[in-house]
Coordinates of C-alpha atoms in Angstrom, one line a residue:
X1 CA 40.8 48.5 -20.2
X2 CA 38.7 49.8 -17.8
X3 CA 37.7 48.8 -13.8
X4 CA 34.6 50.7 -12.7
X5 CA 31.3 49.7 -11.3
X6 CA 28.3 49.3 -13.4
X7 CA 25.8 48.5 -11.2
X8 CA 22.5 49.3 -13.9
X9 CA 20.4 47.7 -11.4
X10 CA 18.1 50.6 -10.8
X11 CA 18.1 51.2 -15.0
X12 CA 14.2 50.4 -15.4
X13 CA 12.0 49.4 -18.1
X14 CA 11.2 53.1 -18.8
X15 CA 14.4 54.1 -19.2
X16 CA 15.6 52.0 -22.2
X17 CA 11.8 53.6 -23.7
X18 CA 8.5 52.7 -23.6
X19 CA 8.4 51.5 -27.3
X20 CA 10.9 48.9 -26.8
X21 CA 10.2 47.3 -23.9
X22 CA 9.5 43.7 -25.6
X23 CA 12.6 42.6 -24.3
X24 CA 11.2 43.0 -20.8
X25 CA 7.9 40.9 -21.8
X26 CA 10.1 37.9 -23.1
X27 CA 12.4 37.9 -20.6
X28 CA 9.3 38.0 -17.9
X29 CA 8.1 34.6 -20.0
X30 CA 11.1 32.9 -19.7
X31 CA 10.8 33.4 -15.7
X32 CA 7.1 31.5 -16.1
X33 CA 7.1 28.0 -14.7
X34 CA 6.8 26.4 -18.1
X35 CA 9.8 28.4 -19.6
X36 CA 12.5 28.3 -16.4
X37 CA 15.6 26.9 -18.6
X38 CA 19.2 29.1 -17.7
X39 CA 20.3 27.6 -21.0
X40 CA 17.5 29.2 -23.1
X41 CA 17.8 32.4 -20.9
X42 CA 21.2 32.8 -22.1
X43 CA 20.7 32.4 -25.4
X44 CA 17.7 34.9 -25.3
X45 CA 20.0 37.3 -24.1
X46 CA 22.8 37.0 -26.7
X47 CA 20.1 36.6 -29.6
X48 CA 18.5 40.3 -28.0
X49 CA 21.6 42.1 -27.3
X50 CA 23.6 40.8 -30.4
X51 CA 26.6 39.1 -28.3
X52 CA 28.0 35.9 -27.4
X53 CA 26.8 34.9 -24.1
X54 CA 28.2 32.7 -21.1
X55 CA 27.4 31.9 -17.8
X56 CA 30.2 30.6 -15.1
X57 CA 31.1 30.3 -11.8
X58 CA 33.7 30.8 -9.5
X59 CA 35.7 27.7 -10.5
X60 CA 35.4 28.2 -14.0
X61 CA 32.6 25.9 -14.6
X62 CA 30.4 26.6 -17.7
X63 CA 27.3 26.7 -16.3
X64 CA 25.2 28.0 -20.0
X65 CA 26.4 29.6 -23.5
X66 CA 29.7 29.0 -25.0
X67 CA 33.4 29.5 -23.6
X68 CA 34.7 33.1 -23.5
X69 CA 38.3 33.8 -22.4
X70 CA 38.4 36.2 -19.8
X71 CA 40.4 38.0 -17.4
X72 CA 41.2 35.7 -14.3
X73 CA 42.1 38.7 -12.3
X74 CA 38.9 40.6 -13.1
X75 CA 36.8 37.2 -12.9
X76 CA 38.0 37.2 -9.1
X77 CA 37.2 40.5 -8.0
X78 CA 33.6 39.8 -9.4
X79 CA 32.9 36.4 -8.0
X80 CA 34.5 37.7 -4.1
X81 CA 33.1 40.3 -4.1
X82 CA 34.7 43.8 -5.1
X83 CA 33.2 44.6 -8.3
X84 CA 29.6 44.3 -8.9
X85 CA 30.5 44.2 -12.6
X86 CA 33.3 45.3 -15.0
X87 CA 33.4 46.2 -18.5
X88 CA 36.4 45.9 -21.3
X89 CA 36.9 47.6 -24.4
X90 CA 39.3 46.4 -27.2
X91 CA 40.4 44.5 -30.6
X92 CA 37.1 45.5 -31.5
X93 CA 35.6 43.6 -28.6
X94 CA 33.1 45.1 -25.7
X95 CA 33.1 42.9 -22.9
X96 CA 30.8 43.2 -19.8
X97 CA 30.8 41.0 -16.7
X98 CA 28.1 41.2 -14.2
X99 CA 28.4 39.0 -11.0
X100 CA 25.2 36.3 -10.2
X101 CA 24.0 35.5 -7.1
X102 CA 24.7 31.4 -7.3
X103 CA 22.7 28.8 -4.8
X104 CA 25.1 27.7 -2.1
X105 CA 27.7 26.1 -2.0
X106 CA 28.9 28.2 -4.8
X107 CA 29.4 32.1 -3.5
X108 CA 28.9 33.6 -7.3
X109 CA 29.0 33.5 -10.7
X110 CA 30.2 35.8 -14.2
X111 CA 27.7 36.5 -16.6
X112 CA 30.1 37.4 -19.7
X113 CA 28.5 39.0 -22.6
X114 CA 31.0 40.2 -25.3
X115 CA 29.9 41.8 -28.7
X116 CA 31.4 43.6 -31.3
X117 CA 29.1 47.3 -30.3
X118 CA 29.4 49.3 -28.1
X119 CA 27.0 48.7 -25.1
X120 CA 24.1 51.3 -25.1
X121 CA 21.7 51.9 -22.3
X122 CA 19.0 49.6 -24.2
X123 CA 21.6 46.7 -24.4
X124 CA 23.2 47.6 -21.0
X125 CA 19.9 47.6 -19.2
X126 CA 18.7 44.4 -20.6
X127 CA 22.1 42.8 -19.4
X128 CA 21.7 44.0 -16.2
X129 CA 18.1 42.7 -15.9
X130 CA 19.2 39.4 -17.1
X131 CA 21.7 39.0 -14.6
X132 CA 19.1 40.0 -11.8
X133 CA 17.0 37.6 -13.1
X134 CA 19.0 34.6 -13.2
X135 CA 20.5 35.1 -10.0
X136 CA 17.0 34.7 -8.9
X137 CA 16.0 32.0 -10.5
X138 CA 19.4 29.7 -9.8
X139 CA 18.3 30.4 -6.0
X140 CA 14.3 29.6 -7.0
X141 CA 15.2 26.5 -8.6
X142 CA 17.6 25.4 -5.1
X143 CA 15.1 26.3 -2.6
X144 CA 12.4 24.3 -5.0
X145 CA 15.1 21.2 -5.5
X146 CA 15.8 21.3 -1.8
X147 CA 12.2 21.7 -1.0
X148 CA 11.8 18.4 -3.4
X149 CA 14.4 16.4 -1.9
X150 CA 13.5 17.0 1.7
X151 CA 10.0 15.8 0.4
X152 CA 11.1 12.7 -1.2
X153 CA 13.3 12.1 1.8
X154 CA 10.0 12.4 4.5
X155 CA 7.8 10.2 2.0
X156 CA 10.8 7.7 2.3
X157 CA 10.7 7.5 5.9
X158 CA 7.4 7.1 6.0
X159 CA 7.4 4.7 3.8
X160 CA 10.5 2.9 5.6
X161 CA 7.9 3.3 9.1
X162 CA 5.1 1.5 7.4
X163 CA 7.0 -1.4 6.2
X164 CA 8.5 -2.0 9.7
X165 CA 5.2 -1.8 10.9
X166 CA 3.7 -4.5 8.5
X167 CA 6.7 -7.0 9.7
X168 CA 5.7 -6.6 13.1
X169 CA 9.0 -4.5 14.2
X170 CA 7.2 -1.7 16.3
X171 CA 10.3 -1.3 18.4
X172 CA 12.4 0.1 15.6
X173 CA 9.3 2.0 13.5
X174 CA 8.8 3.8 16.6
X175 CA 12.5 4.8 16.7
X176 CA 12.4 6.1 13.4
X177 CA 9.5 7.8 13.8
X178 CA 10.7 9.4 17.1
X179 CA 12.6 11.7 15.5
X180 CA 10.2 13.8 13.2
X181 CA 6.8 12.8 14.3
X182 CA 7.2 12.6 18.2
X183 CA 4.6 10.5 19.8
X184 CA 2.9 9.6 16.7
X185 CA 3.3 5.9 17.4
X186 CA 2.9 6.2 21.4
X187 CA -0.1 4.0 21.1
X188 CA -0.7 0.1 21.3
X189 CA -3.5 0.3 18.6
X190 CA -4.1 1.9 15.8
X191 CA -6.8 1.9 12.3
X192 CA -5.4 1.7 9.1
X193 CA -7.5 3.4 6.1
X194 CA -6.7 3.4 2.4
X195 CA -7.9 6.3 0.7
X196 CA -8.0 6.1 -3.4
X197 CA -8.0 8.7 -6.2
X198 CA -6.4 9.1 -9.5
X199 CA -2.4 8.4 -10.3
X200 CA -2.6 11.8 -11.4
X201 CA -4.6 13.2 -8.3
X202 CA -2.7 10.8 -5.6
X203 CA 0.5 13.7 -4.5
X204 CA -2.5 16.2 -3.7
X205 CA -4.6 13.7 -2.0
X206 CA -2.0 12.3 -0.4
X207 CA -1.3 16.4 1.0
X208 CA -5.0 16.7 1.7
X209 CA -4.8 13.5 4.0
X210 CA -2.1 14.9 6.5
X211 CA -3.8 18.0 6.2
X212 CA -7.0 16.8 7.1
X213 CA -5.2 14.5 9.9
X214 CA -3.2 17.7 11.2
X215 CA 0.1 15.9 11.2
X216 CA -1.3 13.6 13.8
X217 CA -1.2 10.3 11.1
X218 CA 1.2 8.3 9.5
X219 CA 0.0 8.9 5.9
X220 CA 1.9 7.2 3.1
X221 CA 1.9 7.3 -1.2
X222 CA 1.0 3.3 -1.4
X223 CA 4.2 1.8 -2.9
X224 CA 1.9 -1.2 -5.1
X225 CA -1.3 0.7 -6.3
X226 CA -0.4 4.2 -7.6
X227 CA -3.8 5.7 -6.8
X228 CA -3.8 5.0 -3.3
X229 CA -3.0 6.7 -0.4
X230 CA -2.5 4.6 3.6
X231 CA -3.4 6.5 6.5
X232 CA -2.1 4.9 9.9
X233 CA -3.8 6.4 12.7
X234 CA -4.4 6.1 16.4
X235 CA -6.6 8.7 16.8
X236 CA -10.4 8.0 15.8
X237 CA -11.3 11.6 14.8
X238 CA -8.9 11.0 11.7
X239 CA -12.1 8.4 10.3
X240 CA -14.0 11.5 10.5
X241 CA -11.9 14.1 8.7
X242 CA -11.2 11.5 6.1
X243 CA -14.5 10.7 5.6
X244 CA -15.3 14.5 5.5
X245 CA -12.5 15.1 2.7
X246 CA -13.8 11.9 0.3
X247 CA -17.2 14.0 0.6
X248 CA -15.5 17.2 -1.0
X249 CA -13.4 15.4 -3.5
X250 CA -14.8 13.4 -6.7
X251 CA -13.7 10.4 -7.6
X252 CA -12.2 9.5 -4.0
X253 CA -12.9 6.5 -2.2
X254 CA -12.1 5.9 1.8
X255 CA -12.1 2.0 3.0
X256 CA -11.3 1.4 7.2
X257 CA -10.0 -1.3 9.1
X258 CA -11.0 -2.0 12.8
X259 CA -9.2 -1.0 15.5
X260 CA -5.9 -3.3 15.4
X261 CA -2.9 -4.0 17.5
X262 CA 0.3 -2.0 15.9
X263 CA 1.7 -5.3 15.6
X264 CA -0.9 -6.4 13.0
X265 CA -0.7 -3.7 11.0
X266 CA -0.5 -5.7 8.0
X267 CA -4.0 -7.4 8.5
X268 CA -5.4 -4.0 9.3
X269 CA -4.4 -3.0 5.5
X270 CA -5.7 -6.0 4.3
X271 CA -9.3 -5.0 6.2
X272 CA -9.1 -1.2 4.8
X273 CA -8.7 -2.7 1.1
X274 CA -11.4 -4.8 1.4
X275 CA -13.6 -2.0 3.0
X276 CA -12.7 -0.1 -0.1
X277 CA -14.2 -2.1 -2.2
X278 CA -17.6 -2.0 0.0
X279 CA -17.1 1.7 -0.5
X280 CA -17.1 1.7 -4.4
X281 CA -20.4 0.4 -4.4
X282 CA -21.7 2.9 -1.7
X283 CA -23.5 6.8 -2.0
X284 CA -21.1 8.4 0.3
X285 CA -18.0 7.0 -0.7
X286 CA -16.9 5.3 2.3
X287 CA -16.8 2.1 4.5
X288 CA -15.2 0.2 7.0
X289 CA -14.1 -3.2 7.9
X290 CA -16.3 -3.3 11.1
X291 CA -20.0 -2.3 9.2
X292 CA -20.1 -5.8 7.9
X293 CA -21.0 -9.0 9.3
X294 CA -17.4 -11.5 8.5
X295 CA -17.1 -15.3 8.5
X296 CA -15.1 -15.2 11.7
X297 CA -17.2 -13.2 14.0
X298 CA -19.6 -16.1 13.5
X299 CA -17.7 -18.9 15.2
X300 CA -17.3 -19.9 18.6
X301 CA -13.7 -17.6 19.1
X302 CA -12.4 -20.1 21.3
X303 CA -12.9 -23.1 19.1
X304 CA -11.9 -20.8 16.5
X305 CA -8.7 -19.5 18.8
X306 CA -7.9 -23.6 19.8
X307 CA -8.0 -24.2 15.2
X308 CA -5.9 -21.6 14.6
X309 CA -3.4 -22.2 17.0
X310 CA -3.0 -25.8 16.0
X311 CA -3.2 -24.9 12.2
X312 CA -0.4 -22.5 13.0
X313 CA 1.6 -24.0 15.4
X314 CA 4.3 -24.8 13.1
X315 CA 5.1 -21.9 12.8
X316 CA 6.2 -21.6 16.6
X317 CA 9.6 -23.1 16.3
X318 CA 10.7 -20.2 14.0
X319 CA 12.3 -17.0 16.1
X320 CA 9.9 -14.6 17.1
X321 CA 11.1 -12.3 14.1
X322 CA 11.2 -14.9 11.5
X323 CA 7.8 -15.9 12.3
X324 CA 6.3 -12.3 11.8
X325 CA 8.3 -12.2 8.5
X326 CA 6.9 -15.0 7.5
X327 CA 3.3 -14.2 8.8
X328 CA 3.1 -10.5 7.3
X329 CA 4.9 -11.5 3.9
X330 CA 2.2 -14.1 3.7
X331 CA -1.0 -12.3 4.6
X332 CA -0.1 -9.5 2.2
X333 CA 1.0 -12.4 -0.4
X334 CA -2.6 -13.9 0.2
X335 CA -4.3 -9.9 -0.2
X336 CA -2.4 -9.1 -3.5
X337 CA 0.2 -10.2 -6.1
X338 CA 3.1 -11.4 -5.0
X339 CA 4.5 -8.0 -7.1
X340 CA 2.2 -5.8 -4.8
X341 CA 3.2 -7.3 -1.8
X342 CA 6.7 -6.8 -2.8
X343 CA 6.6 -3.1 -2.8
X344 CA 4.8 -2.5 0.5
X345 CA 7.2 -4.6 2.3
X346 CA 10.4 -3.2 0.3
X347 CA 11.5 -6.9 -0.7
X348 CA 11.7 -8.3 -4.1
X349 CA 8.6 -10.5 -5.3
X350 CA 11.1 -13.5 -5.2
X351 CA 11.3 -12.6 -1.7
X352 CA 7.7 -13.2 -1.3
X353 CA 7.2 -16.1 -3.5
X354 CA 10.2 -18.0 -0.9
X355 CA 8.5 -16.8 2.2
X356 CA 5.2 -18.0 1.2
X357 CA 6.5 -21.5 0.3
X358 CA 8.5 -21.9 3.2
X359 CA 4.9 -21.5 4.9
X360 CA 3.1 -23.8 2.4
X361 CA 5.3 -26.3 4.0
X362 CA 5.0 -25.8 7.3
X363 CA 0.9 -25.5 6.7
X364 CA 0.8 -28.3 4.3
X365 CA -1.0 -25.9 2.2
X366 CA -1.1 -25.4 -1.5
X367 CA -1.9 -22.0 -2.5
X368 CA -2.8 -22.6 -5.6
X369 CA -6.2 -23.9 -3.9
X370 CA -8.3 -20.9 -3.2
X371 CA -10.1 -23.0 -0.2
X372 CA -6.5 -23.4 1.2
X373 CA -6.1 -19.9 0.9
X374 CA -9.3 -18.9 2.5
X375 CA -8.2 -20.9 5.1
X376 CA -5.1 -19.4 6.2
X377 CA -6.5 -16.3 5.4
X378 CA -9.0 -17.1 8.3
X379 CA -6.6 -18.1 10.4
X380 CA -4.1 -15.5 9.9
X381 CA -7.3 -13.1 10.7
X382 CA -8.5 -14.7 13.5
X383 CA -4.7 -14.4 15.2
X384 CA -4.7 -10.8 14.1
X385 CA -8.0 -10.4 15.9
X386 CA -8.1 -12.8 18.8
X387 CA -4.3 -12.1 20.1
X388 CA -6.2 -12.0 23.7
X389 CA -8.2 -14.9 23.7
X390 CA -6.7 -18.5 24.7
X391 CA -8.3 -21.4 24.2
X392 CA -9.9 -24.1 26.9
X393 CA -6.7 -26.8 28.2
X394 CA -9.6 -29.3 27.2
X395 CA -10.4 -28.0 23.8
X396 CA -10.9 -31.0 21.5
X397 CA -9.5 -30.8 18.1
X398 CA -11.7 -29.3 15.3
X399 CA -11.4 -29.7 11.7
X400 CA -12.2 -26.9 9.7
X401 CA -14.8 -28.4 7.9
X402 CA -16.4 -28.4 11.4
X403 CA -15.6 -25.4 12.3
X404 CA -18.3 -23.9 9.0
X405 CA -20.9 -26.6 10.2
X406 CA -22.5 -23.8 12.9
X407 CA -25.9 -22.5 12.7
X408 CA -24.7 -18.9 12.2
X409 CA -22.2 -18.9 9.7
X410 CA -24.4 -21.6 7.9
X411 CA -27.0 -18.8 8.1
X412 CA -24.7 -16.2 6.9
X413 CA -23.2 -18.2 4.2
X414 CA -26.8 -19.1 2.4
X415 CA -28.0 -15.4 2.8
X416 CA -25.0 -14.3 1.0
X417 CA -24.8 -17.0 -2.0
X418 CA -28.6 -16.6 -2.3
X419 CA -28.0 -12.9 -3.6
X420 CA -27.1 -14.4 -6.5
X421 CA -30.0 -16.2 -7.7
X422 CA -31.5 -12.7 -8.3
X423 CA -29.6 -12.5 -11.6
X424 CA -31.1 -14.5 -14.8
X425 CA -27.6 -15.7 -15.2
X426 CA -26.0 -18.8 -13.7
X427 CA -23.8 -17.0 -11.6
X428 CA -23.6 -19.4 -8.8
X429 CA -22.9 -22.1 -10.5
X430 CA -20.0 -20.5 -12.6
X431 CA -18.7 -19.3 -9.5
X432 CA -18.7 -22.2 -7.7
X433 CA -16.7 -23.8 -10.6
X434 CA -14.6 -20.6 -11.0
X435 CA -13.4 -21.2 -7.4
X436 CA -12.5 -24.9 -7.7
X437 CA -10.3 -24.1 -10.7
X438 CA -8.1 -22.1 -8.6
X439 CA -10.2 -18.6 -9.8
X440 CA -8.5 -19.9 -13.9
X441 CA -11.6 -19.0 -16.3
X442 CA -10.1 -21.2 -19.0
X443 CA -10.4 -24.2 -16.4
X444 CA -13.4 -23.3 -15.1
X445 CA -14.9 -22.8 -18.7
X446 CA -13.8 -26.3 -19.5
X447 CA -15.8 -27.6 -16.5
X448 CA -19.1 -25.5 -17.5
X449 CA -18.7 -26.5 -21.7
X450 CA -18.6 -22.1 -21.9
X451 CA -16.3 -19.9 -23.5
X452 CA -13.9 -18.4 -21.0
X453 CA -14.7 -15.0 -21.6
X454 CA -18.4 -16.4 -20.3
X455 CA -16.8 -17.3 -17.1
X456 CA -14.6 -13.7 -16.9
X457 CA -18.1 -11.6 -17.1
X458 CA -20.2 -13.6 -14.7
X459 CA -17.8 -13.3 -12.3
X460 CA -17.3 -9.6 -12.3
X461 CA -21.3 -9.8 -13.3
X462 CA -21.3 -11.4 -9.2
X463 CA -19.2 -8.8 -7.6
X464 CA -22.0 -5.8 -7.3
X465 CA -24.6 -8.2 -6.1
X466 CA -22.0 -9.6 -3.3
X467 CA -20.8 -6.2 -3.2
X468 CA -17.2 -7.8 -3.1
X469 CA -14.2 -8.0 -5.2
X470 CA -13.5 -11.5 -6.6
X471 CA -11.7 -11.4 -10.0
X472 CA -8.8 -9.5 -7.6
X473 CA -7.2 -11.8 -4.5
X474 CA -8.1 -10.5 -0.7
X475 CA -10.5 -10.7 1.9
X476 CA -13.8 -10.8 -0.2
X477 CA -12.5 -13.6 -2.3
X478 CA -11.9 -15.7 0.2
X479 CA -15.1 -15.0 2.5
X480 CA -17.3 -16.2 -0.5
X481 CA -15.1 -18.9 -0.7
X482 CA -15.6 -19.7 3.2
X483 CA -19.3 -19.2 2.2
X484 CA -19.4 -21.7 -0.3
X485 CA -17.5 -24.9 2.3
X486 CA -20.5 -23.4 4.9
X487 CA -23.0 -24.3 2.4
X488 CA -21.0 -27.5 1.3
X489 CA -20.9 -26.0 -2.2
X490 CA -17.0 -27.0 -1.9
X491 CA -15.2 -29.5 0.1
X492 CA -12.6 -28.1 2.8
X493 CA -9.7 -28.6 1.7
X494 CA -6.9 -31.0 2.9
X495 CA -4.5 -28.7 5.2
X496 CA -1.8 -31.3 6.4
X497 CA 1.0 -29.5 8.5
X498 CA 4.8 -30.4 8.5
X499 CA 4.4 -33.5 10.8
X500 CA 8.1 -33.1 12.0
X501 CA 6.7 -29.1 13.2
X502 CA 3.2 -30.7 14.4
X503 CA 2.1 -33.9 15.6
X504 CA -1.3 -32.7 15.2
X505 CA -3.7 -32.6 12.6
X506 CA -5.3 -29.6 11.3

């Protein structure tokens, strides 16, 4: 036995001849992104050189090829340090071990290749290069894993930041944000926009957005729809940039809210999703919560302040926390499925379904009414929106069927269901029947003497001219709906709160 050091690391291509260097070629391939496997690298090598091939590390782990019994002594000096490599010679085997540079923790590995010919300067030099090579990539593919995990782990917290924010918990999203993102949520206001793509295009989008927002934004891979992207932001030059970055890239769509509190974060979502749907329909790609005329801006915000405070007073004798809970659990409930809602809060969709009964209670409100619905939609919006305003001390009760009686939003309402008489279809009359089956087609097609599937395409036949979604729950949904009790299309519906929470009627 010999103990020398082989160190063939300056051996070259040209020295093993120009003729045969395909050996260099594959092993280049197998250092290509699509062909990175240690395992097949091994096996390259013992296939090329004629041997049989393993890869260890200092504990004797079998990190690729098949067992070879070795010299614990010599397998030492390798892995700490002393010998760069070592060679052995007898029974009619040739042995060579060359030491790899292993990823921490592990110091080093043995690359053992034993075969039954002498090693020549070809076979010696492509063993040497082989080592180099997957000491390289070992390290490669640590940096890349840590690179990955330290990834995942900042989309998590971001994640983790936004769902505090949607349950009103600014205190602690602020903490957790402290720490990586200083003074990123120093701010008592902020606009949420929702920025959509491709599933396939969302991890580069969702790169370009805190590009495009230098850092300065809480942007977050939407947990519920995989082709969006949510950008929280305090600063209003982020509208621009975005707006600027759905101009360069195809098939990308930007919807805004308004300027909310951080404590209303979740209606602020709800606003960008429903400007996204404006923006689908628009040239430039874009729109926001604010460039349209809504139901609520057209009321009388103290008699609409002194309804929703007695529609939601109920809810008043729950702790401050529960109540938020409850309130963002159930806006996002009334915005999306109750699966959707589930994963941008981080709870399970049984979660949601308990949260929004326990406030069906309290509301004496059934949900399965879209007009009840739109109703605590409004009032859930008009909190989010009017936090400052208080009502008179003499304000007299309103009902809500009152509340839709003003000129304005009367106005509003007929301008908007008027759009669709332009269409040779009955639209408004399937979608006035649609709504008071609960938005069923099969129901609705039972009231109308249609077939279902009728019902399905004049619907979705309504939602260009309205230029809002319908045949999916939110905001636009439910401000047709508000249009149609204006017009007294549809009676209000019959909201009768717990009358152990409220002595009042709503």
């Amino acid at each position: 036995m010999t103990r020398r050091d082989d160190d063939y690391r300056h051996t070259g291509v040209a020295a093993t001849g120009h003729a045969d260097a395909t050996w260099a070629r594959e092993l280049l391939g197998h250092l290509r992104p699509t062909g990175r496997d240690i395992a097949r690298i091994v096996d390259w090598l013992g296939a090329t050189v004629d041997a049989a091939v393993s890869l260890r590390d200092a504990d004797g782990t079998l990190l690729a090829g098949a067992p070879t019994p070795l010299d614990d002594g010599l397998v030492t000096d390798i892995v700490t340090g002393r010998l760069a490599s070592a060679s052995w010679e007898g029974d009619g085997r040739h042995l060579r071990l060359i030491r790899v540079e292993l990823p921490p923790p592990a110091a080093a590995g043995v690359l053992a290749v034993a075969r039954t010919a002498p090693f020549d300067r070809r076979a010696a030099g492509i063993v040497t290069h082989t080592a180099a090579a997957l000491g390289l990539l070992l390290r490669a593919q640590h940096t890349a894993a840590t690179g990955h995990r330290l990834a995942r782990a900042t989309s998590d917290l971001r994640l983790a930041i936004l769902q505090l924010l949607m349950v009103e918990d600014i205190s602690a999203a602020r903490r957790v944000a402290a720490g990586l993102w200083p003074g990123l949520l120093d701010t008592d206001t902020a606009c949420v926009y929702v920025v959509e793509s491709t599933p396939e295009d969302r991890d580069r989008l969702a790169e370009a957005c805190i590009e495009a927002t230098r850092e300065q934004s809480l942007v977050v891979r939407c947990p519920a729809v995989d082709a969006h992207v949510i950008v929280v932001t305090p600063r209003d030059t982020a509208g621009t940039r975005l707006r600027a970055l759905c101009e360069r890239q195809p098939d990308t769509f930007l919807g805004g809210s308004a300027r909310q509190s951080l404590a209303h974060t979740a209606a602020a979502y709800g606003q960008a999703v429903s400007a996204l749907a404006v923006a689908r329909f628009r040239p430039d790609k874009t729109a926001v919560h604010a460039e349209r005329t809504h139901p609520e801006r057209l009321v009388d915000p103290v008699v609409l302040g002194a309804w929703t405070t007695r529609l939601l007073r109920p809810l008043d004798t729950l702790a401050h926390h529960t109540r938020a809970e409850l309130l963002a659990t159930t806006r996002l409930g009334l915005e999306f499925t109750a699966v959707s809602a589930a994963k941008v809060l981080g709870v399970s969709r049984n979660t949601v379904r308990a949260r929004m009964e326990r406030v069906e209670h309290l509301l004496g409100a059934d949900f399965s009414d879209l007009a009840a619905r739109a109703a605590v939609h409004l009032a859930l919006n008009t909190e989010a929106a009017l936090a400052e305003v208080r009502p008179l001390p003499a304000a007299a009760p309103v009902r809500l069927g009152d509340l839709l009686t003003g000129p304005a939003l009367r106005a509003w309402a007929h301008d908007l269901l008027d759009r669709l008489d332009t269409d040779g279809r009955d639209l408004r009359g399937t979608l006035r029947a649609w709504i008071a089956a609960g938005g069923n087609a099969e129901r609705a097609a039972q009231l109308l003497g249609v077939h279902a599937q009728t019902v399905r395409e004049h619907v979705r036949g309504a939602e260009p001219v309205l230029e809002r979604r319908l045949l999916a729950a939110g905001s636009d949904l439910y401000e047709v709906v508000l249009a149609h009790l204006a017009t007294g299309a549809l009676d209000p519906p019959d909201l009768r709160p717990d009358p152990h929470a409220d002595v009042h009627q709503a």
